[in-house]
Every structure is written in structure tokens, then in C-alpha cells.
mmCIF file of C-alpha atoms in Angstrom:
data_model
loop_
_atom_site.group_PDB
_atom_site.id
_atom_site.type_symbol
_atom_site.label_atom_id
_atom_site.label_comp_id
_atom_site.label_asym_id
_atom_site.label_seq_id
_atom_site.Cartn_x
_atom_site.Cartn_y
_atom_site.Cartn_z
ATOM 1 C CA MET A 244 -120.140 1.547 157.990
ATOM 2 C CA ALA A 245 -117.545 2.814 160.430
ATOM 3 C CA LYS A 246 -118.194 6.153 162.092
ATOM 4 C CA THR A 247 -115.650 8.838 161.397
ATOM 5 C CA SER A 248 -114.893 12.241 162.770
ATOM 6 C CA PRO A 249 -114.374 15.166 160.394
ATOM 7 C CA THR A 250 -110.601 14.701 160.632
ATOM 8 C CA SER A 251 -110.392 10.903 160.444
ATOM 9 C CA ALA A 252 -109.795 8.949 157.266
ATOM 10 C CA LEU A 253 -112.582 6.761 155.953
ATOM 11 C CA PRO A 254 -111.546 3.094 155.803
ATOM 12 C CA VAL A 255 -111.061 2.111 152.159
ATOM 13 C CA ASN A 256 -113.630 -0.698 152.389
ATOM 14 C CA ASP A 257 -116.255 1.869 153.422
ATOM 15 C CA MET A 258 -115.639 4.092 150.380
ATOM 16 C CA VAL A 259 -118.173 3.822 147.556
ATOM 17 C CA CYS A 260 -115.456 4.828 145.088
ATOM 18 C CA PHE A 261 -113.328 1.852 146.181
ATOM 19 C CA ALA A 262 -116.285 -0.530 145.863
ATOM 20 C CA ALA A 263 -116.896 0.730 142.310
ATOM 21 C CA TYR A 264 -113.200 0.659 141.379
ATOM 22 C CA SER A 265 -112.508 -2.802 142.778
ATOM 23 C CA THR A 266 -115.661 -4.163 141.145
ATOM 24 C CA SER A 267 -114.589 -2.694 137.811
ATOM 25 C CA MET A 268 -111.189 -4.337 138.163
ATOM 26 C CA ALA A 269 -112.836 -7.676 139.044
ATOM 27 C CA PHE A 270 -115.033 -7.430 135.941
ATOM 28 C CA THR A 271 -111.983 -6.818 133.768
ATOM 29 C CA ARG A 272 -110.179 -9.827 135.285
ATOM 30 C CA PHE A 273 -113.284 -11.982 134.735
ATOM 31 C CA TYR A 274 -113.600 -10.880 131.096
ATOM 32 C CA ASN A 275 -109.926 -11.433 130.203
ATOM 33 C CA PRO A 276 -110.053 -15.238 129.758
ATOM 34 C CA LEU A 277 -113.357 -14.941 127.878
ATOM 35 C CA LEU A 278 -111.932 -12.373 125.467
ATOM 36 C CA LYS A 279 -108.446 -13.839 124.993
ATOM 37 C CA PRO A 280 -109.604 -16.489 122.453
ATOM 38 C CA LEU A 281 -111.213 -13.659 120.464
ATOM 39 C CA GLY A 282 -108.004 -11.615 120.519
ATOM 40 C CA LEU A 283 -109.764 -8.713 122.245
ATOM 41 C CA THR A 284 -109.058 -6.628 125.309
ATOM 42 C CA TYR A 285 -111.954 -5.439 127.436
ATOM 43 C CA PRO A 286 -111.941 -1.886 125.985
ATOM 44 C CA GLN A 287 -111.805 -3.372 122.457
ATOM 45 C CA TYR A 288 -114.773 -5.577 123.350
ATOM 46 C CA LEU A 289 -116.719 -2.470 124.405
ATOM 47 C CA VAL A 290 -115.946 -0.808 121.066
ATOM 48 C CA MET A 291 -116.959 -3.920 119.154
ATOM 49 C CA ASN A 292 -120.248 -4.038 121.059
ATOM 50 C CA VAL A 293 -120.982 -0.480 119.982
ATOM 51 C CA LEU A 294 -120.290 -1.438 116.364
ATOM 52 C CA TRP A 295 -122.294 -4.661 116.561
ATOM 53 C CA ALA A 296 -125.262 -2.565 117.692
ATOM 54 C CA GLU A 297 -124.728 0.170 115.083
ATOM 55 C CA ASP A 298 -122.256 -0.182 112.238
ATOM 56 C CA ASP A 299 -120.890 2.615 110.036
ATOM 57 C CA VAL A 300 -120.616 5.363 112.638
ATOM 58 C CA ASN A 301 -118.160 8.149 113.367
ATOM 59 C CA VAL A 302 -115.504 7.991 116.053
ATOM 60 C CA LYS A 303 -117.392 10.344 118.379
ATOM 61 C CA THR A 304 -120.428 8.057 118.365
ATOM 62 C CA ILE A 305 -118.273 5.059 119.258
ATOM 63 C CA GLY A 306 -116.713 6.866 122.215
ATOM 64 C CA GLU A 307 -120.011 8.084 123.668
ATOM 65 C CA ALA A 308 -121.550 4.775 124.780
ATOM 66 C CA PRO A 309 -118.532 3.317 126.613
ATOM 67 C CA HIS A 310 -117.345 6.809 127.684
ATOM 68 C CA LEU A 311 -113.961 6.460 125.995
ATOM 69 C CA GLU A 312 -111.907 9.550 125.264
ATOM 70 C CA SER A 313 -110.486 10.181 121.803
ATOM 71 C CA ASN A 314 -106.896 9.645 122.982
ATOM 72 C CA THR A 315 -107.902 6.168 124.229
ATOM 73 C CA LEU A 316 -110.193 5.348 121.347
ATOM 74 C CA THR A 317 -107.856 6.098 118.427
ATOM 75 C CA PRO A 318 -105.215 3.481 119.374
ATOM 76 C CA LEU A 319 -107.990 0.931 120.043
ATOM 77 C CA LEU A 320 -109.477 1.538 116.616
ATOM 78 C CA LYS A 321 -106.069 1.268 114.956
ATOM 79 C CA LYS A 322 -105.438 -2.103 116.639
ATOM 80 C CA LEU A 323 -108.905 -3.379 115.700
ATOM 81 C CA GLU A 324 -108.279 -2.253 112.123
ATOM 82 C CA ALA A 325 -104.880 -3.988 112.058
ATOM 83 C CA ALA A 326 -106.607 -7.163 113.297
ATOM 84 C CA GLY A 327 -109.005 -6.920 110.345
ATOM 85 C CA HIS A 328 -112.139 -6.243 112.401
ATOM 86 C CA LEU A 329 -112.972 -2.786 111.054
ATOM 87 C CA THR A 330 -112.079 -0.123 108.549
ATOM 88 C CA ARG A 331 -111.514 3.577 109.141
ATOM 89 C CA THR A 332 -112.275 5.953 106.277
ATOM 90 C CA ARG A 333 -112.842 9.674 105.927
ATOM 91 C CA ASP A 334 -116.498 10.659 105.755
ATOM 92 C CA PRO A 335 -117.134 11.965 102.219
ATOM 93 C CA ALA A 336 -119.741 14.389 103.589
ATOM 94 C CA ASP A 337 -117.303 15.805 106.167
ATOM 95 C CA GLU A 338 -113.593 15.083 105.685
ATOM 96 C CA ARG A 339 -112.931 15.986 109.336
ATOM 97 C CA GLN A 340 -114.885 12.914 110.457
ATOM 98 C CA THR A 341 -113.728 9.316 110.327
ATOM 99 C CA ARG A 342 -116.287 6.603 109.633
ATOM 100 C CA ILE A 343 -115.848 3.218 111.280
ATOM 101 C CA ARG A 344 -117.260 0.118 109.587
ATOM 102 C CA LEU A 345 -117.110 -3.525 110.543
ATOM 103 C CA THR A 346 -115.436 -5.932 108.162
ATOM 104 C CA PRO A 347 -116.925 -9.398 107.612
ATOM 105 C CA THR A 348 -114.340 -10.653 110.127
ATOM 106 C CA GLY A 349 -115.484 -8.093 112.686
ATOM 107 C CA ARG A 350 -119.115 -8.993 112.114
ATOM 108 C CA ALA A 351 -118.320 -12.730 112.475
ATOM 109 C CA LEU A 352 -116.622 -12.018 115.793
ATOM 110 C CA GLN A 353 -120.052 -11.109 117.187
ATOM 111 C CA GLN A 354 -121.146 -14.737 116.911
ATOM 112 C CA GLN A 355 -117.962 -15.897 118.622
ATOM 113 C CA ALA A 356 -118.638 -13.498 121.509
ATOM 114 C CA ALA A 357 -122.354 -14.291 121.823
ATOM 115 C CA HIS A 358 -121.834 -16.496 124.900
ATOM 116 C CA ILE A 359 -120.107 -13.811 126.979
ATOM 117 C CA PRO A 360 -123.163 -11.991 128.431
ATOM 118 C CA GLY A 361 -124.532 -15.329 129.635
ATOM 119 C CA CYS A 362 -121.249 -16.049 131.402
ATOM 120 C CA ILE A 363 -121.597 -12.791 133.326
ATOM 121 C CA VAL A 364 -125.201 -13.526 134.327
ATOM 122 C CA GLU A 365 -124.213 -17.022 135.456
ATOM 123 C CA GLN A 366 -121.188 -15.809 137.441
ATOM 124 C CA LEU A 367 -123.152 -13.100 139.247
ATOM 125 C CA GLY A 368 -126.073 -15.380 140.049
ATOM 126 C CA CYS A 369 -128.588 -12.541 139.702
ATOM 127 C CA SER A 370 -131.849 -12.346 137.861
ATOM 128 C CA ILE A 371 -132.021 -10.241 134.737
ATOM 129 C CA GLN A 372 -134.248 -7.792 136.645
ATOM 130 C CA GLU A 373 -131.677 -7.483 139.432
ATOM 131 C CA LEU A 374 -128.957 -6.781 136.863
ATOM 132 C CA GLN A 375 -131.128 -4.178 135.122
ATOM 133 C CA ASP A 376 -131.769 -2.509 138.498
ATOM 134 C CA LEU A 377 -128.032 -2.519 139.249
ATOM 135 C CA ILE A 378 -127.248 -0.999 135.849
ATOM 136 C CA GLN A 379 -129.809 1.727 136.518
ATOM 137 C CA GLN A 380 -128.328 2.483 139.950
ATOM 138 C CA LEU A 381 -124.772 2.609 138.631
ATOM 139 C CA THR A 382 -125.845 4.798 135.721
ATOM 140 C CA SER A 383 -127.490 7.214 138.172
ATOM 141 C CA VAL A 384 -124.282 7.339 140.230
ATOM 142 C CA ARG A 385 -122.193 8.065 137.120
ATOM 143 C CA GLN A 386 -124.599 10.762 135.934
ATOM 144 C CA ALA A 387 -124.593 12.438 139.346
ATOM 145 C CA LEU A 388 -120.793 12.506 139.304
ATOM 146 C CA GLU A 389 -120.678 13.833 135.745
ATOM 147 C CA ALA A 390 -123.115 16.622 136.628
ATOM 148 C CA GLN A 391 -120.329 18.362 138.563
#
């Protein structure tokens, strides 16, 4: 890493935030051709993964895992509903809550997307243990930043 004085700018390639940002952008570019045949964007894929793991949940629960805000999540859910992948209904126990449920089409999409994690592992050329370690490190970084 380049040495800097208190008044000098840090070169962008030496910034951890740039490494994280550019890696995130590269992941999105890599996912795009994998998701296009499914008719999904990367954020929609994240939402579908949450639902494939746990169906019939409220909107707040869906937003927690991928860290999506309500103003981002609502349009995503509307588009996924229009595509026939899920339904949105008011929770009879609490009318303020919206329940999200997969449709048979949305559930079937899981099988069509089953190859995607393997594509990532293959592209990165890492062992599963190395990927788990990386996930743990990145999660620790995110949690430290969110503790502000």
C-alpha cells in the first residue's frame, strides 16, 4: 500500500471501500447473463433466494437478509408479482403487514436457478472453505461499519 501523509489523497486502488465496491460491481456483471434467461435482475434474485429459503414471510423479513430498504424492495416485489413469481396479500392477523408468498412459477424458478451458485464457485476458483472464510470476513466488515 502506498504511504500517505495526513494531507495526501489515498490512491483509489489502495482504498478498501473501492475494492469492495468494484468487486460488488463485478459480481453484478457476472450474474447478469446467468439471470437474464430467468428474467431476473440481481436484486430480484436476492429476494427470490430469501423466499426459496423461507416462503410466506412479511416484507420486513425479506429486506433483512439482503439488506434492502423498503423503498427499494416494494418496486422489486411488484415486478416479481407482475411476472407471476409471488403474491402480495395483507396479513389477516395484522392488516399493516404484507405477506409475500411464492407462486408455483416462483417455486419452479428455483430449479432453473440451481446451477448459479456452482458457476460462482467455478469462476472464483476457490474452495468452499475459502469462500466461507471470505463471507465471514466481509460480514465482519459490514457489521463493523453498521455499528457506527
